Coordinates of C-alpha atoms and ligand atoms in Angstrom, one line a residue:
M1291 CA -0.1 0.0 0.0
C1292 CA 1.3 3.8 -0.2
G1293 CA 4.9 4.3 1.0
I1294 CA 6.8 7.3 2.2
V1295 CA 10.4 8.0 1.7
G1296 CA 12.2 11.4 2.8
Y1297 CA 15.8 12.4 2.7
N1298 CA 17.5 15.4 4.4
G1299 CA 21.3 15.5 4.1
A1300 CA 24.4 16.0 2.1
F1301 CA 23.9 14.0 -1.2
D1302 CA 21.3 14.4 -4.1
A1303 CA 18.0 13.8 -2.7
K1304 CA 16.5 12.9 -6.0
E1305 CA 18.2 9.6 -6.6
I1306 CA 18.0 8.5 -2.9
L1307 CA 14.2 9.2 -3.0
L1308 CA 13.5 7.2 -6.4
K1309 CA 15.6 4.3 -5.2
G1310 CA 13.7 4.2 -2.0
L1311 CA 10.5 4.3 -3.9
E1312 CA 11.6 1.4 -6.0
K1313 CA 12.1 -0.4 -2.8
L1314 CA 8.5 0.2 -1.8
E1315 CA 7.0 -0.9 -5.1
Y1316 CA 6.3 -4.4 -3.7
R1317 CA 3.7 -2.8 -1.4
G1318 CA 1.5 -2.1 -4.3
Y1319 CA 0.6 1.3 -5.9
D1320 CA -0.7 3.1 -9.0
S1321 CA 1.2 6.5 -9.1
A1322 CA 4.2 8.0 -7.6
G1323 CA 5.9 11.4 -6.9
I1324 CA 8.5 13.2 -5.5
A1325 CA 9.2 16.8 -4.1
V1326 CA 12.7 18.2 -3.9
H1327 CA 13.8 21.5 -2.2
N1328 CA 16.6 23.8 -3.3
E1329 CA 17.4 27.2 -3.4
E1330 CA 14.8 27.6 -6.1
G1331 CA 12.2 26.3 -3.8
V1332 CA 10.1 23.1 -3.7
T1333 CA 9.7 21.5 -7.2
V1334 CA 7.3 18.5 -7.4
F1335 CA 7.4 15.7 -10.2
K1336 CA 4.7 12.9 -10.1
E1337 CA 3.3 10.4 -12.6
K1338 CA 0.5 7.8 -12.9
G1339 CA 1.8 4.3 -13.3
R1340 CA 5.4 2.8 -12.4
I1341 CA 8.3 4.4 -10.7
A1342 CA 10.0 4.1 -14.2
D1343 CA 7.4 6.5 -15.4
L1344 CA 8.1 8.8 -12.6
R1345 CA 11.9 8.8 -13.5
K1346 CA 11.2 9.8 -16.9
A1347 CA 9.2 12.6 -15.6
V1348 CA 11.8 13.8 -13.2
D1349 CA 14.2 16.7 -14.5
E1350 CA 17.7 15.2 -14.3
D1351 CA 19.4 18.5 -13.9
V1352 CA 17.5 19.3 -10.5
E1353 CA 19.8 19.1 -7.6
A1354 CA 18.5 19.2 -4.1
A1355 CA 19.7 17.7 -0.6
I1356 CA 16.3 17.6 0.9
G1357 CA 13.0 16.1 -0.5
I1358 CA 10.0 13.6 0.1
G1359 CA 8.5 10.8 -2.2
H1360 CA 5.4 8.9 -2.3
T1361 CA 3.9 5.9 -3.9
R1362 CA 0.0 6.0 -3.9
W1363 CA -2.7 3.3 -3.9
A1364 CA -5.8 5.0 -4.7
T1365 CA -8.4 5.2 -2.0
H1366 CA -9.9 8.6 -2.4
G1367 CA -9.9 9.7 -6.2
V1368 CA -9.0 7.7 -9.1
P1369 CA -5.2 6.8 -9.9
N1370 CA -4.1 9.7 -12.0
R1371 CA -1.4 12.4 -12.0
L1372 CA -3.6 15.1 -10.2
N1373 CA -4.5 12.8 -7.4
A1374 CA -0.9 11.7 -7.1
H1375 CA 1.3 12.9 -4.2
P1376 CA 3.0 15.3 -3.2
H1377 CA 0.1 17.4 -2.8
T1378 CA 0.8 21.3 -2.5
S1379 CA -1.2 24.0 -0.6
A1380 CA -3.1 26.8 -2.8
S1381 CA -0.4 29.3 -1.8
G1382 CA 2.3 27.0 -3.0
R1383 CA 4.0 27.2 0.5
F1384 CA 3.7 23.6 1.7
T1385 CA 4.1 20.1 0.1
L1386 CA 2.9 17.1 1.6
V1387 CA 2.7 13.1 1.2
H1388 CA 0.4 11.1 3.2
N1389 CA -0.5 7.2 3.7
G1390 CA -3.7 6.5 5.2
V1391 CA -7.3 7.8 5.3
I1392 CA -8.7 10.7 6.8
E1393 CA -12.3 9.9 7.7
N1394 CA -13.4 13.6 8.5
Y1395 CA -11.8 15.4 5.5
H1396 CA -15.2 16.3 4.2
L1397 CA -16.1 18.0 7.5
L1398 CA -12.8 19.8 7.9
Q1399 CA -13.0 21.1 4.3
K1400 CA -16.4 22.4 5.1
A1401 CA -15.6 23.8 8.5
Y1402 CA -12.0 25.4 7.6
L1403 CA -11.4 25.5 3.8
K1404 CA -14.6 27.2 2.2
G1405 CA -13.6 29.1 -0.8
I1406 CA -10.1 27.5 -1.1
P1407 CA -10.1 25.7 -4.5
M1408 CA -9.1 22.0 -4.2
Q1409 CA -6.9 20.6 -7.0
S1410 CA -7.3 16.9 -6.5
D1411 CA -10.3 14.5 -5.1
T1412 CA -8.0 13.5 -2.3
D1413 CA -8.5 13.4 1.5
T1414 CA -4.6 14.4 1.7
E1415 CA -5.1 17.7 0.2
V1416 CA -7.2 18.9 3.0
I1417 CA -4.1 18.3 5.3
V1418 CA -1.9 20.3 3.5
Q1419 CA -4.5 23.0 3.0
L1420 CA -5.1 23.4 6.7
V1421 CA -1.3 23.5 7.6
D1422 CA -1.4 26.5 5.0
L1423 CA -4.4 28.1 6.5
F1424 CA -3.1 28.0 10.0
S1425 CA 0.2 29.4 9.3
R1426 CA -1.4 32.1 7.4
E1427 CA -3.2 32.8 10.6
G1428 CA -0.1 33.4 12.1
L1429 CA 1.2 30.1 13.6
S1430 CA 4.7 28.9 13.1
T1431 CA 4.8 25.9 10.6
V1432 CA 5.4 23.3 13.5
E1433 CA 2.4 24.8 15.4
A1434 CA 0.2 24.9 12.3
F1435 CA 1.2 21.2 11.7
R1436 CA 0.2 20.3 15.3
K1437 CA -3.0 22.0 15.1
T1438 CA -3.8 20.4 11.9
L1439 CA -3.1 17.0 13.4
S1440 CA -5.1 17.5 16.4
L1441 CA -8.2 18.1 14.1
L1442 CA -7.7 14.6 11.9
H1443 CA -9.6 11.4 12.4
G1444 CA -8.2 8.5 10.9
S1445 CA -5.1 7.1 9.8
Y1446 CA -2.0 8.8 8.5
A1447 CA 1.7 8.9 8.0
L1448 CA 2.9 12.5 6.9
A1449 CA 6.0 14.0 5.5
L1450 CA 5.6 17.8 4.9
L1451 CA 8.1 20.5 3.3
D1452 CA 7.9 24.2 3.8
N1453 CA 9.0 26.2 0.9
E1454 CA 10.4 28.8 3.3
D1455 CA 12.6 26.5 5.0
S1456 CA 14.9 24.5 3.1
E1457 CA 16.2 22.6 6.3
T1458 CA 13.5 20.6 7.6
I1459 CA 11.0 17.8 6.9
Y1460 CA 8.0 17.7 9.4
V1461 CA 6.8 14.0 10.1
A1462 CA 3.8 12.5 12.0
K1463 CA 2.1 9.3 12.1
N1464 CA -1.1 7.7 13.5
K1465 CA -1.9 4.0 12.8
S1466 CA 0.2 4.1 9.5
P1467 CA 3.7 2.8 9.8
L1468 CA 6.6 5.4 9.5
L1469 CA 10.2 5.2 10.7
V1470 CA 13.0 7.8 10.8
G1471 CA 16.4 6.4 9.6
V1472 CA 19.8 8.2 10.8
G1473 CA 23.0 8.6 9.2
E1474 CA 26.3 10.6 10.0
T1475 CA 25.4 13.4 7.6
F1476 CA 21.8 12.9 6.8
N1477 CA 18.5 11.7 8.3
V1478 CA 15.7 10.0 6.3
V1479 CA 12.2 9.0 6.6
A1480 CA 10.6 5.8 5.5
S1481 CA 7.4 3.6 5.6
D1482 CA 9.7 0.6 5.9
A1483 CA 13.2 0.1 6.7
M1484 CA 13.8 -1.5 3.3
A1485 CA 13.3 1.8 1.7
M1486 CA 16.4 3.3 3.1
L1487 CA 18.6 0.2 3.7
Q1488 CA 20.6 1.9 0.7
V1489 CA 21.9 4.6 3.2
T1490 CA 21.3 3.4 6.7
D1491 CA 20.6 0.4 9.1
Q1492 CA 19.8 2.7 11.9
F1493 CA 16.3 3.4 12.3
I1494 CA 13.9 5.3 15.1
E1495 CA 10.6 4.0 15.7
L1496 CA 7.8 6.5 15.8
H1497 CA 4.6 6.3 17.9
D1498 CA 1.2 7.4 16.9
K1499 CA 0.6 11.1 17.2
E1500 CA 4.3 12.1 17.8
V1501 CA 5.6 15.1 15.8
V1502 CA 8.9 14.8 14.3
I1503 CA 11.3 17.5 13.1
V1504 CA 13.8 15.9 10.9
R1505 CA 16.9 18.0 10.0
K1506 CA 19.9 16.7 8.4
D1507 CA 22.1 16.7 11.5
R1508 CA 19.2 16.4 14.2
V1509 CA 15.8 14.4 14.7
Q1510 CA 13.8 15.8 17.3
I1511 CA 10.6 13.8 18.5
T1512 CA 7.9 15.6 20.4
T1513 CA 4.3 14.5 21.8
L1514 CA 1.6 16.4 20.1
D1515 CA 1.6 19.0 23.0
G1516 CA 5.4 19.5 22.4
R1517 CA 7.1 17.4 25.2
V1518 CA 10.4 16.3 23.7
I1519 CA 11.0 12.4 23.7
E1520 CA 14.4 10.7 23.6
R1521 CA 14.5 7.5 21.8
A1522 CA 17.5 5.6 20.7
P1523 CA 17.7 4.1 17.2
Y1524 CA 17.6 0.2 16.7
T1525 CA 19.8 -1.7 14.0
A1526 CA 17.5 -3.2 11.3
E1527 CA 18.2 -6.7 11.0
L1528 CA 18.1 -6.7 7.2
D1529 CA 20.6 -7.4 4.6
M1530 CA 20.4 -5.7 1.1
S1531 CA 20.7 -9.4 0.0
D1532 CA 17.4 -10.1 1.6
I1533 CA 15.7 -7.7 -0.4
E1534 CA 17.2 -8.0 -3.9
K1535 CA 16.0 -10.7 -6.4
G1536 CA 19.5 -11.8 -7.4
T1537 CA 19.2 -13.9 -10.5
Y1538 CA 15.6 -14.7 -9.8
P1539 CA 13.1 -13.6 -12.6
H1540 CA 10.6 -12.9 -9.7
Y1541 CA 10.5 -12.4 -6.1
M1542 CA 7.8 -15.0 -6.0
L1543 CA 10.0 -17.6 -7.2
K1544 CA 12.6 -16.8 -4.9
E1545 CA 10.5 -16.8 -1.8
M1546 CA 9.1 -20.2 -2.8
D1547 CA 12.4 -21.5 -3.0
E1548 CA 13.3 -20.0 0.4
Q1549 CA 10.5 -22.1 2.2
P1550 CA 12.5 -25.1 3.2
T1551 CA 15.2 -22.8 4.7
V1552 CA 12.4 -20.8 6.4
V1553 CA 11.1 -23.8 8.1
R1554 CA 14.6 -25.0 9.1
K1555 CA 15.1 -21.5 10.5
I1556 CA 12.2 -21.6 12.5
I1557 CA 13.3 -24.8 14.2
Q1558 CA 16.5 -23.1 15.2
A1559 CA 14.8 -19.9 16.3
Y1560 CA 12.5 -21.8 18.5
E1561 CA 14.8 -24.5 20.1
N1562 CA 16.6 -24.2 23.4
E1563 CA 20.0 -25.2 24.4
A1564 CA 18.9 -28.6 25.1
G1565 CA 17.5 -28.8 21.5
E1566 CA 13.8 -28.8 22.4
L1567 CA 11.2 -26.6 21.0
T1568 CA 10.3 -23.8 23.2
I1569 CA 8.4 -20.4 23.4
D1570 CA 8.8 -17.5 25.9
A1571 CA 7.4 -18.9 29.3
D1572 CA 5.0 -15.9 29.5
I1573 CA 3.5 -16.7 26.0
E1574 CA 3.2 -20.3 27.1
Q1575 CA 1.6 -19.2 30.3
A1576 CA -1.0 -17.0 28.3
L1577 CA -1.7 -19.8 25.9
T1578 CA -2.1 -22.5 28.8
E1579 CA -4.5 -20.2 30.9
A1580 CA -6.9 -19.2 28.0
D1581 CA -10.2 -21.0 28.1
R1582 CA -10.5 -20.0 24.0
L1583 CA -8.4 -18.6 21.5
Y1584 CA -9.5 -16.1 18.9
I1585 CA -7.3 -16.3 15.7
I1586 CA -7.8 -13.1 14.0
A1587 CA -6.4 -12.4 10.3
A1588 CA -7.0 -11.4 6.9
G1589 CA -6.4 -13.2 3.4
T1590 CA -3.4 -15.8 3.5
S1591 CA -3.0 -15.2 7.0
Y1592 CA -6.6 -16.2 7.8
H1593 CA -6.1 -19.5 5.8
A1594 CA -3.2 -20.1 8.0
G1595 CA -5.1 -19.4 11.1
L1596 CA -7.6 -22.2 9.9
I1597 CA -5.0 -24.6 10.3
G1598 CA -3.5 -23.0 13.5
K1599 CA -7.0 -23.8 14.9
Q1600 CA -6.6 -27.6 14.4
Y1601 CA -3.1 -27.5 15.8
F1602 CA -4.4 -25.8 19.0
E1603 CA -7.3 -28.0 19.3
K1604 CA -5.5 -31.2 18.5
M1605 CA -2.2 -30.8 20.1
A1606 CA -3.1 -28.5 23.0
G1607 CA -7.0 -29.2 23.6
I1608 CA -7.8 -25.4 23.6
P1609 CA -11.0 -24.5 21.8
V1610 CA -10.4 -22.1 18.9
E1611 CA -12.3 -19.7 16.7
V1612 CA -10.7 -18.2 13.6
H1613 CA -12.3 -14.9 12.2
I1614 CA -11.7 -12.5 9.3
S1615 CA -10.6 -9.3 11.0
S1616 CA -12.6 -6.9 8.9
E1617 CA -15.7 -8.8 10.0
F1618 CA -14.8 -9.2 13.5
G1619 CA -14.5 -6.0 14.8
Y1620 CA -17.9 -4.8 13.7
N1621 CA -19.8 -8.0 14.7
M1622 CA -18.0 -9.4 17.6
P1623 CA -19.5 -12.8 18.8
L1624 CA -19.9 -13.6 22.4
L1625 CA -16.5 -14.1 24.0
S1626 CA -15.5 -16.9 26.6
K1627 CA -14.5 -15.9 30.1
K1628 CA -10.7 -16.0 29.3
P1629 CA -10.0 -15.6 26.0
L1630 CA -6.6 -14.9 24.3
F1631 CA -6.4 -13.4 20.9
I1632 CA -3.9 -14.4 18.4
F1633 CA -3.3 -12.0 15.6
I1634 CA -1.8 -13.5 12.4
S1635 CA 0.0 -11.0 10.1
Q1636 CA 2.8 -11.2 7.7
S1637 CA 3.3 -7.3 7.7
G1638 CA 2.0 -6.6 11.1
E1639 CA 0.4 -3.5 9.6
T1640 CA -3.1 -4.7 8.2
A1641 CA -5.4 -2.0 9.3
D1642 CA -8.5 -4.5 9.5
S1643 CA -6.4 -6.4 12.1
R1644 CA -5.3 -3.5 14.0
Q1645 CA -8.8 -2.1 14.4
V1646 CA -9.7 -5.4 16.3
L1647 CA -6.6 -5.2 18.3
V1648 CA -7.5 -1.7 19.5
K1649 CA -11.0 -2.7 20.3
I1650 CA -10.0 -5.7 22.2
K1651 CA -7.3 -4.0 24.1
E1652 CA -9.8 -1.5 25.2
M1653 CA -12.0 -4.5 26.8
G1654 CA -8.9 -5.4 28.6
H1655 CA -8.1 -8.6 26.8
K1656 CA -4.5 -10.0 26.1
A1657 CA -3.2 -10.3 22.5
L1658 CA -0.3 -12.3 20.8
T1659 CA 0.8 -11.5 17.4
V1660 CA 2.5 -13.7 14.9
T1661 CA 4.3 -11.5 12.6
N1662 CA 7.1 -11.4 10.2
V1663 CA 8.1 -7.8 11.0
Q1664 CA 9.5 -7.1 14.3
G1665 CA 8.6 -3.7 15.8
S1666 CA 5.4 -3.7 13.4
T1667 CA 2.3 -2.1 14.7
L1668 CA 0.5 -5.2 15.6
S1669 CA 3.7 -6.7 17.2
R1670 CA 4.3 -3.3 19.4
E1671 CA 0.6 -3.1 20.4
S1672 CA 0.1 -6.7 21.5
D1673 CA 1.2 -8.1 24.8
Y1674 CA 3.2 -10.9 23.1
T1675 CA 4.8 -11.5 19.7
L1676 CA 6.0 -14.7 18.1
L1677 CA 8.2 -14.1 15.0
L1678 CA 8.1 -15.9 11.6
H1679 CA 11.8 -15.6 10.7
A1680 CA 10.8 -15.8 7.2
G1681 CA 12.9 -12.7 5.9
P1682 CA 11.4 -9.8 4.1
E1683 CA 8.6 -11.2 1.8
I1684 CA 8.5 -8.7 -1.3
A1685 CA 6.2 -10.6 -3.8
V1686 CA 2.6 -9.3 -3.2
A1687 CA 1.3 -12.9 -3.3
S1688 CA 2.4 -14.5 0.1
T1689 CA 4.0 -17.8 0.1
K1690 CA 6.9 -18.3 2.6
A1691 CA 5.2 -16.4 5.0
Y1692 CA 2.1 -18.6 4.9
V1693 CA 4.3 -21.6 5.4
A1694 CA 6.2 -19.9 8.4
Q1695 CA 2.9 -19.0 9.9
I1696 CA 1.7 -22.9 9.9
A1697 CA 5.2 -23.7 11.2
V1698 CA 5.5 -21.3 14.1
L1699 CA 1.7 -22.1 15.0
A1700 CA 2.4 -25.7 15.1
V1701 CA 5.4 -24.9 17.4
A1702 CA 3.3 -22.8 19.8
A1703 CA 0.4 -25.6 20.0
Y1704 CA 3.1 -28.3 20.6
V1705 CA 4.7 -26.3 23.3
T1706 CA 1.5 -25.4 25.1
G1707 CA 0.3 -29.1 24.6
K1708 CA 3.3 -30.4 26.1
A1709 CA 3.1 -27.9 29.1
A1710 CA -0.4 -28.8 29.7
G1711 CA 0.5 -32.5 29.7
K1712 CA -1.2 -33.5 26.7
A1713 CA -0.4 -36.9 25.1
I1714 CA 1.6 -35.9 21.8
D1715 CA 3.1 -39.0 20.5
F1716 CA 5.5 -37.3 18.0
D1717 CA 8.6 -35.1 17.8
L1718 CA 7.7 -31.9 16.0
K1719 CA 11.2 -30.7 15.5
T1720 CA 11.9 -34.1 13.5
E1721 CA 8.7 -33.7 11.7
L1722 CA 9.4 -30.2 10.8
A1723 CA 12.5 -31.2 9.4
I1724 CA 11.1 -33.9 7.5
A1725 CA 8.6 -31.5 6.2
A1726 CA 11.3 -29.0 5.0
N1727 CA 12.9 -31.7 2.9
A1728 CA 9.6 -32.7 1.4
I1729 CA 9.0 -29.0 0.4
Q1730 CA 12.3 -29.0 -1.3
T1731 CA 11.4 -32.3 -3.2
V1732 CA 8.4 -30.6 -4.5
I1733 CA 10.3 -27.4 -5.4
D1734 CA 13.0 -29.4 -7.2
S1735 CA 10.2 -30.6 -9.5
K1736 CA 9.0 -27.2 -10.8
D1737 CA 8.8 -28.6 -14.4
V1738 CA 6.0 -30.8 -13.4
M1739 CA 4.0 -27.7 -12.0
E1740 CA 4.8 -25.9 -14.9
Q1741 CA 3.3 -28.7 -17.3
I1742 CA 0.4 -29.0 -15.0
A1743 CA -0.2 -25.1 -15.2
E1744 CA 0.1 -25.4 -19.1
D1745 CA -2.3 -28.6 -19.2
Y1746 CA -5.0 -27.4 -16.8
L1747 CA -5.0 -23.5 -16.9
K1748 CA -3.6 -22.2 -20.2
I1749 CA -7.2 -21.4 -21.3
A1750 CA -9.1 -21.9 -18.1
R1751 CA -11.8 -19.4 -17.4
N1752 CA -12.2 -20.7 -13.8
A1753 CA -10.8 -23.4 -11.5
F1754 CA -11.9 -25.1 -8.5
F1755 CA -9.8 -26.4 -5.5
I1756 CA -11.3 -29.1 -3.1
G1757 CA -10.1 -31.0 -0.1
R1758 CA -11.3 -32.3 3.2
N1759 CA -10.0 -31.7 6.7
V1760 CA -6.8 -29.4 6.6
D1761 CA -6.7 -30.1 2.8
F1762 CA -9.9 -27.9 2.6
C1763 CA -7.9 -25.1 4.3
V1764 CA -5.1 -25.4 1.9
A1765 CA -7.7 -25.6 -1.1
L1766 CA -8.8 -22.1 0.2
E1767 CA -5.0 -20.9 -0.2
G1768 CA -4.5 -22.4 -3.5
A1769 CA -7.6 -20.7 -4.9
L1770 CA -6.5 -17.3 -3.5
K1771 CA -3.0 -17.8 -4.9
L1772 CA -4.3 -18.5 -8.4
K1773 CA -6.8 -15.6 -8.6
E1774 CA -4.7 -13.0 -7.3
I1775 CA -1.6 -13.6 -9.7
S1776 CA -3.3 -15.0 -12.7
Y1777 CA -6.6 -13.4 -12.5
I1778 CA -8.2 -16.8 -13.2
Q1779 CA -11.5 -16.9 -11.0
A1780 CA -10.8 -19.8 -8.5
E1781 CA -12.6 -21.1 -5.6
G1782 CA -11.6 -23.4 -2.6
F1783 CA -14.3 -25.8 -1.4
A1784 CA -14.8 -28.6 1.2
G1785 CA -15.0 -31.7 -1.1
G1786 CA -18.4 -32.6 0.2
E1787 CA -19.8 -29.3 -0.5
L1788 CA -19.4 -28.8 -4.1
K1789 CA -22.4 -30.8 -4.9
H1790 CA -24.6 -28.6 -2.7
G1791 CA -24.4 -25.9 -5.5
T1792 CA -21.3 -25.0 -7.1
I1793 CA -21.2 -28.3 -8.9
A1794 CA -23.6 -26.5 -11.4
L1795 CA -20.7 -24.6 -12.6
I1796 CA -18.8 -27.8 -13.9
E1797 CA -18.4 -28.0 -17.5
D1798 CA -16.4 -29.9 -20.1
G1799 CA -12.7 -29.2 -19.2
T1800 CA -13.3 -27.1 -15.9
P1801 CA -10.1 -27.6 -14.0
V1802 CA -10.6 -29.0 -10.5
F1803 CA -7.5 -29.6 -8.2
A1804 CA -8.0 -31.9 -5.4
L1805 CA -5.8 -32.7 -2.5
V1806 CA -5.5 -36.1 -0.8
T1807 CA -3.2 -36.0 2.1
Q1808 CA -5.7 -37.0 4.9
E1809 CA -6.1 -40.8 5.4
A1810 CA -9.3 -40.7 7.1
V1811 CA -11.2 -38.7 4.3
A1812 CA -9.0 -40.1 1.2
L1813 CA -11.9 -42.2 -0.2
N1814 CA -14.7 -39.4 0.5
I1815 CA -12.4 -36.8 -1.5
R1816 CA -11.9 -39.4 -4.2
G1817 CA -15.6 -39.8 -4.5
N1818 CA -16.0 -36.0 -4.6
V1819 CA -13.6 -36.1 -7.6
K1820 CA -15.6 -38.8 -9.2
E1821 CA -18.7 -36.8 -9.2
V1822 CA -17.0 -33.7 -11.0
V1823 CA -15.4 -35.8 -13.4
A1824 CA -18.6 -37.4 -14.2
R1825 CA -19.9 -33.8 -15.1
G1826 CA -16.8 -33.3 -17.5
A1827 CA -14.2 -31.8 -15.0
N1828 CA -10.5 -32.1 -15.9
A1829 CA -9.3 -33.2 -12.5
C1830 CA -5.7 -32.8 -11.1
I1831 CA -5.2 -35.0 -8.0
I1832 CA -2.1 -34.2 -5.8
A1833 CA -1.8 -37.0 -3.3
M1834 CA 0.6 -37.8 -0.7
E1835 CA 3.0 -40.7 -0.9
G1836 CA 1.2 -43.8 0.6
M1837 CA -2.1 -42.6 -0.7
E1838 CA -1.8 -42.2 -4.3
E1839 CA -3.5 -44.0 -7.0
E1840 CA -3.0 -44.7 -10.7
G1841 CA -3.8 -41.5 -12.6
D1842 CA -3.0 -38.9 -9.7
R1843 CA -1.0 -36.1 -11.4
L1844 CA 1.2 -35.5 -8.5
V1845 CA 2.7 -37.3 -5.6
I1846 CA 4.1 -35.3 -2.7
P1847 CA 6.5 -36.7 0.0
N1848 CA 4.9 -38.4 3.1
V1849 CA 4.8 -36.1 6.1
H1850 CA 3.2 -36.3 9.5
P1851 CA -0.6 -35.6 8.8
L1852 CA -0.7 -32.5 10.8
L1853 CA 2.0 -30.9 8.7
T1854 CA 0.6 -31.6 5.3
P1855 CA -0.3 -28.2 4.7
L1856 CA 3.3 -27.2 4.7
V1857 CA 3.9 -29.5 1.6
S1858 CA 0.7 -29.6 -0.3
V1859 CA 0.5 -25.9 -0.6
V1860 CA 3.8 -25.7 -2.5
P1861 CA 2.6 -27.3 -5.7
L1862 CA -0.4 -24.9 -5.6
Q1863 CA 1.9 -22.0 -5.2
L1864 CA 4.0 -23.2 -8.1
I1865 CA 1.1 -23.9 -10.4
S1866 CA -0.5 -20.5 -9.8
Y1867 CA 3.1 -18.8 -10.5
Y1868 CA 3.3 -20.7 -13.8
A1869 CA -0.3 -20.0 -14.8
A1870 CA 0.3 -16.4 -14.2
L1871 CA 3.5 -16.5 -16.2
H1872 CA 1.7 -18.3 -19.1
R1873 CA -0.8 -15.6 -19.3
R1874 CA 2.0 -13.0 -18.9
C1875 CA 0.7 -11.4 -15.6
D1876 CA 2.9 -9.2 -13.5
V1877 CA 3.7 -12.0 -10.9
D1878 CA 5.0 -9.9 -8.4
K1879 CA 2.8 -7.1 -8.7
P1880 CA -0.8 -8.3 -9.4
R1881 CA -3.2 -5.5 -10.4
N1882 CA -5.3 -3.8 -7.8
L1883 CA -3.4 -5.3 -4.8
A1884 CA -1.2 -4.1 -2.0
K1885 CA 1.2 -6.0 -0.1
S1886 CA 0.6 -4.4 3.1
V1887 CA -3.2 -3.3 3.4
T1888 CA -2.8 -0.3 5.8
V1889 CA -6.3 1.1 5.1
E1890 CA -9.6 -0.6 6.4
Ligands
LIG1072 C1 -2.3 -12.9 -0.3 C2 -2.0 -12.0 0.6 C3 -3.0 -11.3 1.6 C4 -2.5 -11.1 3.0 C5 -3.5 -10.2 3.7 C6 -3.0 -10.0 5.1 O1 -1.3 -13.5 -1.1 O2 -0.6 -11.8 0.9 O3 -4.5 -12.0 1.4 O4 -2.4 -12.3 3.5 O5 -3.6 -9.0 3.1 O6 -1.8 -9.5 5.1 P1 -0.9 -9.5 6.5 O7 -0.7 -10.9 6.6 O8 0.3 -8.7 6.2 O9 -1.7 -9.3 7.6

């Protein structure tokens, strides 16, 4: 979703800003812009489309040591040049970039900005016009900025330039992510450390409603009412190689290939000196004391949560409900007496999940976040965090984070179950290691998946994914992967459910992918496959070794029945990838999608 960068220092800001925006491309955007400030004042360049288009629009001869930049994912107003950020106030004095949504922008416009002509359809423009108005009324820039912030309802990450001060970037955030990066001769601003890793690995976390003055030699953080706050920088544990594609054609392919390593890293990260799997004692206690777990998540993370439910119920004996975050907050079910909330979020920034977190914290409940991003909003605002250790996930379609979420949930459920004295008759560490090898075996036969994509999906209009038990959960994820990157309409179903309506859609040649990894329901799902084949479906059965039959299209290695999702999802990811390639889709940046969905 939208991204912000800012640079204040000794070098040419333009190139650093453009490179920073390129690093934010993965979040999803439809237009981009930068503003630079030199002795001639502030100059804005913006363009609809990709950063490559913006690059062409930027005057190569403009040199400036201070500037801000933005990638926009349209919420208010269509994606076009006019609505792209930065936005400039009517007098031309202030220039602003904004992430987030200002809910009361219409009211503010009516109350304060009557008669001021708006140049865009965005909520953002109201902010910059308010700063201008208050400064014309006699406030200093920082006072005008503070007064404006105090009026805003909604989410924002902001960076502001003042045409009359070429030394300062004014920064603030509320609910949207924003960091300040520090260097010897410069300071920077970024939605995400990755954007500025090119110049520094030292970052300062910002909290909601703080006002930050970023000069090239100084960063001053204050509360909204002006109290100065000291906060030391931390070192971002990221490496440029983590965020580069290297020789891979796409991040998605690189990230799928990393999955065996991710599972092995999780084993290492969660084992103690005695070589046993463990989680922090306070998390273990919170889990064991809960009478019910409420897993809250969106999209792929929700699908991982469905599998997590099985783990906690089967290994730890704790009842679990799994909820879509955008629904839960506005239609809360009756809660148990001692609930524990588990938020699953790759980015740790998903606004739909965060609104639930805010509500349940207000109600006095405890929260555990399972995330890939240390220091992310959900992690900071929860009582406990379990990290995924998957490394940055850049492709919009989540792959390695899903596998990591399942593995970490398995560890948490296993450790909790053991602590509660449940009879668990297997060694999870060994089984995870076996699963890591099995994932590798699937990855090593990519050519098979490429052929399956060609045979089943090259001209398909739609596709179905079916399974029973955990295979059903994976079918949902397989369908999501296919639709988001190839734009083929795809749905995941419980095998037994198709015949209750959806089977009407099966025609000659309709692709149906069926997973057969669960012994107890293997015959049932095979029966469901026969039902669709009898109506013309082109069925592709993916079975686990030991359960295969003649005619199955792919046999995946045998792993522990609870861990099959770690392996069975991989062929579905790869099939989706090749289907998207066959259709010449932009695999890493599918249309209309954002990596980190920071608006509700
Ligand atoms: C799909 C995908 C999304 C995310 C969802 C939640 O491939 O990536 O469905 O899973 O937007 O994002 P996080 O996990 O960051 O909360």
